[in-house]
Coordinates of N, CA and C in Angstrom, one line a residue:
X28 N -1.7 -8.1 -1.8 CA -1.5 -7.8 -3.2 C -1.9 -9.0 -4.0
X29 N -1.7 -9.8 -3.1 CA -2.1 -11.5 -4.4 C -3.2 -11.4 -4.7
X30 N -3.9 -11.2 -3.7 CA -5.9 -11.1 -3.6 C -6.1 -10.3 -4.9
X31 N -5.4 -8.8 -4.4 CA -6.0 -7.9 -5.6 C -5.6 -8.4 -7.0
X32 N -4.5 -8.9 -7.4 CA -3.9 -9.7 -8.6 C -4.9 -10.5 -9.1
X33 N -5.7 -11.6 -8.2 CA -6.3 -11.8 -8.6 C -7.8 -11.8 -9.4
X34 N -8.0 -10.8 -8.2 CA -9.5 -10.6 -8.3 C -9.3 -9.4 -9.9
X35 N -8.2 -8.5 -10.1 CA -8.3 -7.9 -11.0 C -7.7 -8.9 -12.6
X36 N -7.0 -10.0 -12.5 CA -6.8 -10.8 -13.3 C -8.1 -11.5 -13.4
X37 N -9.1 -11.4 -13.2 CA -10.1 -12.8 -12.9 C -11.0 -11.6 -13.5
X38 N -11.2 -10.1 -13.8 CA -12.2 -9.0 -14.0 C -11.5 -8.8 -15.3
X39 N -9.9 -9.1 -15.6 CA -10.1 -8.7 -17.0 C -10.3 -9.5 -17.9
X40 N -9.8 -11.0 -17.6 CA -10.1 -12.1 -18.0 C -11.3 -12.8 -18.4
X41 N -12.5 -11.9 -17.6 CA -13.7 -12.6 -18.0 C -14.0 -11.8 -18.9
X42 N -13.4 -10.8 -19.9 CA -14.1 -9.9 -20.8 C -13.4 -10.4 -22.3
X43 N -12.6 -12.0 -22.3 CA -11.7 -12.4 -23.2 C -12.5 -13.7 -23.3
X44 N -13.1 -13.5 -24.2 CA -14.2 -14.7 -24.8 C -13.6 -16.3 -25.5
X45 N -14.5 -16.9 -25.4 CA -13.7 -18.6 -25.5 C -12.3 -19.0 -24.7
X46 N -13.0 -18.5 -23.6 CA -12.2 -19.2 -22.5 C -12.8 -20.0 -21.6
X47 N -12.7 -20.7 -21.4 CA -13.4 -21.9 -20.2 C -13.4 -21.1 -18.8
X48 N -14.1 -21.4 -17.6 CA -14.5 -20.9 -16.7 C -13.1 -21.6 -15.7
X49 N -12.9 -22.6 -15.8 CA -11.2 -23.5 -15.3 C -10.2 -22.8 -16.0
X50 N -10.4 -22.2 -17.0 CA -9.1 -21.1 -17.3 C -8.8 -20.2 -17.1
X51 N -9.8 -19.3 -16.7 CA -10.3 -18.1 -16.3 C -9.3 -18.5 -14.7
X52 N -9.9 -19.5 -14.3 CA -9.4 -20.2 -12.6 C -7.6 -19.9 -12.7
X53 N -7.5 -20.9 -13.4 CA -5.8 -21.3 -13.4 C -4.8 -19.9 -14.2
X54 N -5.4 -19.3 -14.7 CA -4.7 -17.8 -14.5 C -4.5 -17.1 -13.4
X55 N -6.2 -16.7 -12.7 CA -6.1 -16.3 -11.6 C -5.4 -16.8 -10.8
X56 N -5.9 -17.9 -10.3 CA -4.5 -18.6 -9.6 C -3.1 -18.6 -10.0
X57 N -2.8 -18.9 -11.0 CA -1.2 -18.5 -11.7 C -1.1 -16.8 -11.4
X58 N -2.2 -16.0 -11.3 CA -1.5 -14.8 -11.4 C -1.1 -14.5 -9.9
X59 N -2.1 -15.3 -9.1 CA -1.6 -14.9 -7.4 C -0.5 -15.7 -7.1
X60 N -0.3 -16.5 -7.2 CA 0.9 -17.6 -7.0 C 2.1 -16.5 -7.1
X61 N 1.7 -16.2 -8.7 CA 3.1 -15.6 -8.9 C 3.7 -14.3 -8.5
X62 N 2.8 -13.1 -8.0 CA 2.5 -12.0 -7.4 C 2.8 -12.2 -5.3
X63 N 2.2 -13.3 -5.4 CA 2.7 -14.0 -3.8 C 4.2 -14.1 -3.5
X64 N 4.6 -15.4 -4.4 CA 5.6 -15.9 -4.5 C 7.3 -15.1 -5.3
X65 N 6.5 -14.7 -6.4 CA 7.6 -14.0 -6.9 C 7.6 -12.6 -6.7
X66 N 7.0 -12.1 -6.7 CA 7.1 -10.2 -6.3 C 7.0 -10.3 -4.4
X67 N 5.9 -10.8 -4.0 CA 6.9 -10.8 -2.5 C 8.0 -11.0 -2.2
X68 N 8.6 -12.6 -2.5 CA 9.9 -12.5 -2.3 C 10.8 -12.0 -3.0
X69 N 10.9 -10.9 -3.8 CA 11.4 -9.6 -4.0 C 11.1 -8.9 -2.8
X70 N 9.7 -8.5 -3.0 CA 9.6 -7.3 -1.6 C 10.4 -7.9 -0.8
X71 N 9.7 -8.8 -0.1 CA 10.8 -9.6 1.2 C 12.6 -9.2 1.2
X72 N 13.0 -9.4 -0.1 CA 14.4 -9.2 0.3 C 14.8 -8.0 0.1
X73 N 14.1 -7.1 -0.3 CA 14.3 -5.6 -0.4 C 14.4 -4.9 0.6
X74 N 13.3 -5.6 1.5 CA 12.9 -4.4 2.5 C 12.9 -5.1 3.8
X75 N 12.7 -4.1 5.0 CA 12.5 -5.0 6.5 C 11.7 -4.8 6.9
X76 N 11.2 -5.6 7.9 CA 9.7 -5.3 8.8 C 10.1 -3.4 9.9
X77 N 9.2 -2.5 9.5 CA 9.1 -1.9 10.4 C 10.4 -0.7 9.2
X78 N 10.2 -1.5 8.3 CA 11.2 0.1 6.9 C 10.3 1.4 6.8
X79 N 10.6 1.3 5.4 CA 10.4 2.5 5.1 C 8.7 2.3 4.9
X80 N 8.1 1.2 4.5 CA 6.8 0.8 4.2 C 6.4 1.0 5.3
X81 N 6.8 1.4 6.5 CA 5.7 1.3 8.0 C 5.9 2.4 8.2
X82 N 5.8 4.0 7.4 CA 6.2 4.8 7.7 C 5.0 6.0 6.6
X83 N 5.1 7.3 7.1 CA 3.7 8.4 7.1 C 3.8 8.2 5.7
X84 N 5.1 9.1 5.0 CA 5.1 8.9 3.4 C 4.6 7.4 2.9
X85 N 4.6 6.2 2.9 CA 5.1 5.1 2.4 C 3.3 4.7 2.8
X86 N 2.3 6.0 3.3 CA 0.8 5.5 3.5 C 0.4 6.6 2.4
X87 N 1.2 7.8 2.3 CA 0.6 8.6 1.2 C 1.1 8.3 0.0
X88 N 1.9 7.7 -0.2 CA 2.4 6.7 -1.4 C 1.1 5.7 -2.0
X89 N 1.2 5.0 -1.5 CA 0.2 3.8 -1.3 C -1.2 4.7 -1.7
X90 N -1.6 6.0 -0.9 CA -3.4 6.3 -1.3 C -3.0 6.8 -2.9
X91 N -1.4 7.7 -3.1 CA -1.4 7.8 -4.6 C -1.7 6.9 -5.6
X92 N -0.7 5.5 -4.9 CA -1.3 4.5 -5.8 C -2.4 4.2 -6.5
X93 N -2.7 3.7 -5.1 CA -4.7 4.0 -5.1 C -5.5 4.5 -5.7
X94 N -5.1 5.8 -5.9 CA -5.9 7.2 -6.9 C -5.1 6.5 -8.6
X95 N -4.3 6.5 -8.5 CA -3.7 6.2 -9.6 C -4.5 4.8 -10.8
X96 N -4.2 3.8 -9.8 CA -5.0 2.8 -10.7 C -6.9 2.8 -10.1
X97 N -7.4 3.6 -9.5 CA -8.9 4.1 -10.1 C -8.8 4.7 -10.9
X98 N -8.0 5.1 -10.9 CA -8.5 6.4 -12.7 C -8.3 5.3 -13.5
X99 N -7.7 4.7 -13.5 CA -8.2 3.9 -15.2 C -8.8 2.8 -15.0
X100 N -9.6 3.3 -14.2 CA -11.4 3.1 -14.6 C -12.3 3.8 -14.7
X101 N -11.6 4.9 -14.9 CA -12.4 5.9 -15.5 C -13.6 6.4 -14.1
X102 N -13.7 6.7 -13.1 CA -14.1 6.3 -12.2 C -14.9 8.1 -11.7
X103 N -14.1 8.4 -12.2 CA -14.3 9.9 -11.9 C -13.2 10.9 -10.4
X104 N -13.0 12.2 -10.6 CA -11.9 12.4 -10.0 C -12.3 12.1 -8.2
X105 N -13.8 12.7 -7.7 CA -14.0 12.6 -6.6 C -13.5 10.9 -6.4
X106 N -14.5 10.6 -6.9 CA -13.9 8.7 -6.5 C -12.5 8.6 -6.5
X107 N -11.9 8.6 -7.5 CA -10.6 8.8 -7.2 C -10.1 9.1 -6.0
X108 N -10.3 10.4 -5.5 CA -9.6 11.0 -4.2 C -10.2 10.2 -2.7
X109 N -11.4 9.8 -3.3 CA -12.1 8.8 -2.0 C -11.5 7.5 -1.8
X110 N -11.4 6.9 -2.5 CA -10.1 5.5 -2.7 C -8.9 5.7 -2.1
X111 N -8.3 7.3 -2.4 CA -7.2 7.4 -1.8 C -6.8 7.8 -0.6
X112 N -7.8 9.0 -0.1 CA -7.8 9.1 1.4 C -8.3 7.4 1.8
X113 N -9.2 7.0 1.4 CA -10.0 5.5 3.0 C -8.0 4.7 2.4
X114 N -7.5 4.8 1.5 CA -6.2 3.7 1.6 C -5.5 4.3 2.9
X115 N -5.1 5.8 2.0 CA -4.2 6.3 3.0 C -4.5 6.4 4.8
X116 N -6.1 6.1 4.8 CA -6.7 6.6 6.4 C -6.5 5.4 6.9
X117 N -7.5 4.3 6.4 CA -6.9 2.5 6.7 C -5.1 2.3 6.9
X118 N -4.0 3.3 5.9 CA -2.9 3.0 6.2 C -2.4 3.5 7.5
X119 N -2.9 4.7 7.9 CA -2.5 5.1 8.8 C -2.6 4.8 10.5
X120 N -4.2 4.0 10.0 CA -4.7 3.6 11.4 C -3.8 2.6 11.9
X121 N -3.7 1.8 10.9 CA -2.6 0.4 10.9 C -1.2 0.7 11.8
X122 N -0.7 2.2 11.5 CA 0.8 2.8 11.4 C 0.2 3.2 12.9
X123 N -0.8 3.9 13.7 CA -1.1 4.4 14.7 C -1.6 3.6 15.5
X124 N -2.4 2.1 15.3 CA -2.7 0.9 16.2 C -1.4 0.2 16.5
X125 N -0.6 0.1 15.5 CA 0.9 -0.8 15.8 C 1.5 0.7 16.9
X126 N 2.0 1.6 16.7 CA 2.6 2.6 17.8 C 1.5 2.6 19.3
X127 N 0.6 2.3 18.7 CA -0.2 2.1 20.6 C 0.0 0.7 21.3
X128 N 0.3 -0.2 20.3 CA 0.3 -1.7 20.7 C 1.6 -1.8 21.2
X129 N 2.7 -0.9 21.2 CA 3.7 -0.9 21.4 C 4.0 -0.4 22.5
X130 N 2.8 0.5 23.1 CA 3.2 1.1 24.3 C 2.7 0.3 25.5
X131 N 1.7 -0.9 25.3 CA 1.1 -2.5 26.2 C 1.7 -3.2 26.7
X132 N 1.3 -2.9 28.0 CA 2.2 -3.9 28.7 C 0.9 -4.6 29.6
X133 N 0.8 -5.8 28.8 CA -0.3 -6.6 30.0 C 0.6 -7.8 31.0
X134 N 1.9 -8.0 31.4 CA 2.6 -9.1 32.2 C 2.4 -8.6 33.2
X135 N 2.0 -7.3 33.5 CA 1.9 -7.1 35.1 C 3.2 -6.2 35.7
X136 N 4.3 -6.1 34.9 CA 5.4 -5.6 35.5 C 5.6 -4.2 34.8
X137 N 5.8 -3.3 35.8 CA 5.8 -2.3 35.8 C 6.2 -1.3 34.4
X138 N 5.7 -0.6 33.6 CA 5.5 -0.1 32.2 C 7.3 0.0 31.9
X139 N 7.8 -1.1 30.5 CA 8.6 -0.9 29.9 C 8.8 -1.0 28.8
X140 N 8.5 0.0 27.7 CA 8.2 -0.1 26.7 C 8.3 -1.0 25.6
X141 N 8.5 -1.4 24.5 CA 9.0 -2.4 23.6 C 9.7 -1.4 23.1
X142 N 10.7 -2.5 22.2 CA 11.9 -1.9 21.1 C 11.0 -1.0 20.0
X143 N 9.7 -1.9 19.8 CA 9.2 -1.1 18.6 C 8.4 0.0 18.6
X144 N 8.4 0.8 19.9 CA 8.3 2.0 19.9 C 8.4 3.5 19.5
X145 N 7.8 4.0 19.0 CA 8.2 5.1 18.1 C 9.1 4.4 17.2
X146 N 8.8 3.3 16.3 CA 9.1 3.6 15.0 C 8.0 2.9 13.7
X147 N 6.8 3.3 14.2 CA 5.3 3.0 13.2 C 5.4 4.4 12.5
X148 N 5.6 5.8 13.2 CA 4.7 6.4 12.8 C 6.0 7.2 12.4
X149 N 7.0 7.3 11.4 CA 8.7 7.6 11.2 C 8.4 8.3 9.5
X150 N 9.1 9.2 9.4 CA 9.0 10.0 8.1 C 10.4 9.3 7.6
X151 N 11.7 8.6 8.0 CA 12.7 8.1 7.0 C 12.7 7.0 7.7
X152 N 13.9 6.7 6.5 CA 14.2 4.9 6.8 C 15.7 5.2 7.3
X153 N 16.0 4.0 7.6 CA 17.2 4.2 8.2 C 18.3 4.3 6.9
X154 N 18.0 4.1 5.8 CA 18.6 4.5 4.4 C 18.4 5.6 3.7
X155 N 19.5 6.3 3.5 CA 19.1 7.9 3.1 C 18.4 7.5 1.9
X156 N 19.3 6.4 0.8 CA 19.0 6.5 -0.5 C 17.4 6.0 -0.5
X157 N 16.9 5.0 0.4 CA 15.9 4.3 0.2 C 14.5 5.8 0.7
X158 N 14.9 6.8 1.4 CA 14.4 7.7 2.2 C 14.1 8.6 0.6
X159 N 15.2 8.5 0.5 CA 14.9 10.0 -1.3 C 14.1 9.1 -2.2
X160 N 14.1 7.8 -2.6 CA 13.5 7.6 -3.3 C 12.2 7.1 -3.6
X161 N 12.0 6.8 -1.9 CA 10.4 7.1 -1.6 C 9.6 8.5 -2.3
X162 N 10.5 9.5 -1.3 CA 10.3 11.5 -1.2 C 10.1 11.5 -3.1
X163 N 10.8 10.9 -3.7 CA 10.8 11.2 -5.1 C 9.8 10.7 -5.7
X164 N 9.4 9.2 -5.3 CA 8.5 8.4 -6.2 C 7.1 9.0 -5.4
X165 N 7.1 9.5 -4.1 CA 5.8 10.1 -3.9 C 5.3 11.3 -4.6
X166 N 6.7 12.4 -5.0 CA 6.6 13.6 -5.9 C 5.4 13.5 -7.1
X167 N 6.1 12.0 -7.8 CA 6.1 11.7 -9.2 C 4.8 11.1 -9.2
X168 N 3.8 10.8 -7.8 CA 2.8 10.3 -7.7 C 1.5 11.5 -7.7
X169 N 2.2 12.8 -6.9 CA 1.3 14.1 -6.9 C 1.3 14.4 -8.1
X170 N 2.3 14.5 -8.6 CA 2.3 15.0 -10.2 C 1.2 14.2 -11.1
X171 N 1.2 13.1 -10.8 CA 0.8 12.2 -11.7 C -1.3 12.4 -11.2
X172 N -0.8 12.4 -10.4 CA -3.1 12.7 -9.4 C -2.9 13.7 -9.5
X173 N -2.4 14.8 -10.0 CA -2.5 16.5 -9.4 C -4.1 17.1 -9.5
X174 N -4.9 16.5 -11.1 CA -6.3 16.8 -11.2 C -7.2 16.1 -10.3
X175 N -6.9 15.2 -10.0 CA -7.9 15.3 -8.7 C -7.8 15.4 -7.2
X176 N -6.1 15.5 -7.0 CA -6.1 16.2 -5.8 C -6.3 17.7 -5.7
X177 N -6.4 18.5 -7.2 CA -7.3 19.7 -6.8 C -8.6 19.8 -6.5
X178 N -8.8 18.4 -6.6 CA -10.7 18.8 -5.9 C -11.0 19.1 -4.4
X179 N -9.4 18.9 -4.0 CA -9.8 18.9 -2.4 C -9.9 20.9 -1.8
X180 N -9.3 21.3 -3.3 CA -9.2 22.8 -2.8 C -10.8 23.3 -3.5
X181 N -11.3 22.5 -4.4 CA -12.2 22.7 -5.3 C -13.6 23.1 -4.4
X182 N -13.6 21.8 -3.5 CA -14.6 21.5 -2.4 C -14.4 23.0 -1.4

């Protein structure tokens, strides 16, 4: 997320005239620092490894996102939906390489699974409320793409 922070602070920034090209720098930088530092460690204390973010909704979340800030780039709706399937498909693979990495056992002793088995690929969190308000903010995400997730029926 820092990366993107900056590379999109550094794309809007160069369209704001008499600014030095070292300014342009020390934003971007100031904007990842602070997207690193301060909004991670938020995420960090919010959430756990292997929550609700490693989980099927929490990758169709994420492709909404995705669809969500291409459109205001005006980008058009197919692009849109293609941004958001490769997020959501990249998210998934992630969620389905970690559940097979989990089933490896290369020490030689006879197959015993890990702890983190079957839980990459999980529709809740171990928190109801944290579970609804995924289910809800993903709702408010369909609602929000609904025109160009009709193009998939369009096609």
């Amino acid at each position: 997320l820092a990366l993107i922070a900056v590379t999109l602070s550094l794309i809007y920034s160069m369209n704001i005239e008499g600014v030095s090209l070292l300014q342009h720098g020390f934003v971007a930088v100031g904007v990842g620092l602070f997207v690193y530092f301060v909004i991670g460690g938020i995420f960090k204390h919010f959430t756990a490894h292997r929550g609700i973010f490693h989980s099927i909704p929490a990758a169709l979340l994420i492709g909404l996102v995705a669809m969500s800030i291409a459109g205001t780039f005006n980008v058009g709706e197919k692009t849109e939906l293609a941004v958001g399937l490769a997020i959501t498909m990249g998210y998934l693979a992630h969620l389905l390489l970690d559940e097979i990495n989990s089933t490896v056992n290369v020490s030689g002793m006879p197959f015993k699974p890990k702890k983190s088995l079957a839980t990459a690929l999980k529709l809740t969190s171990s928190s109801k409320t944290i579970t609804v308000l995924t289910y809800c903010t993903l709702l408010l995400f369909v609602v929000v793409n609904a025109g160009s997730l009709a193009q998939i029926f369009n096609w």
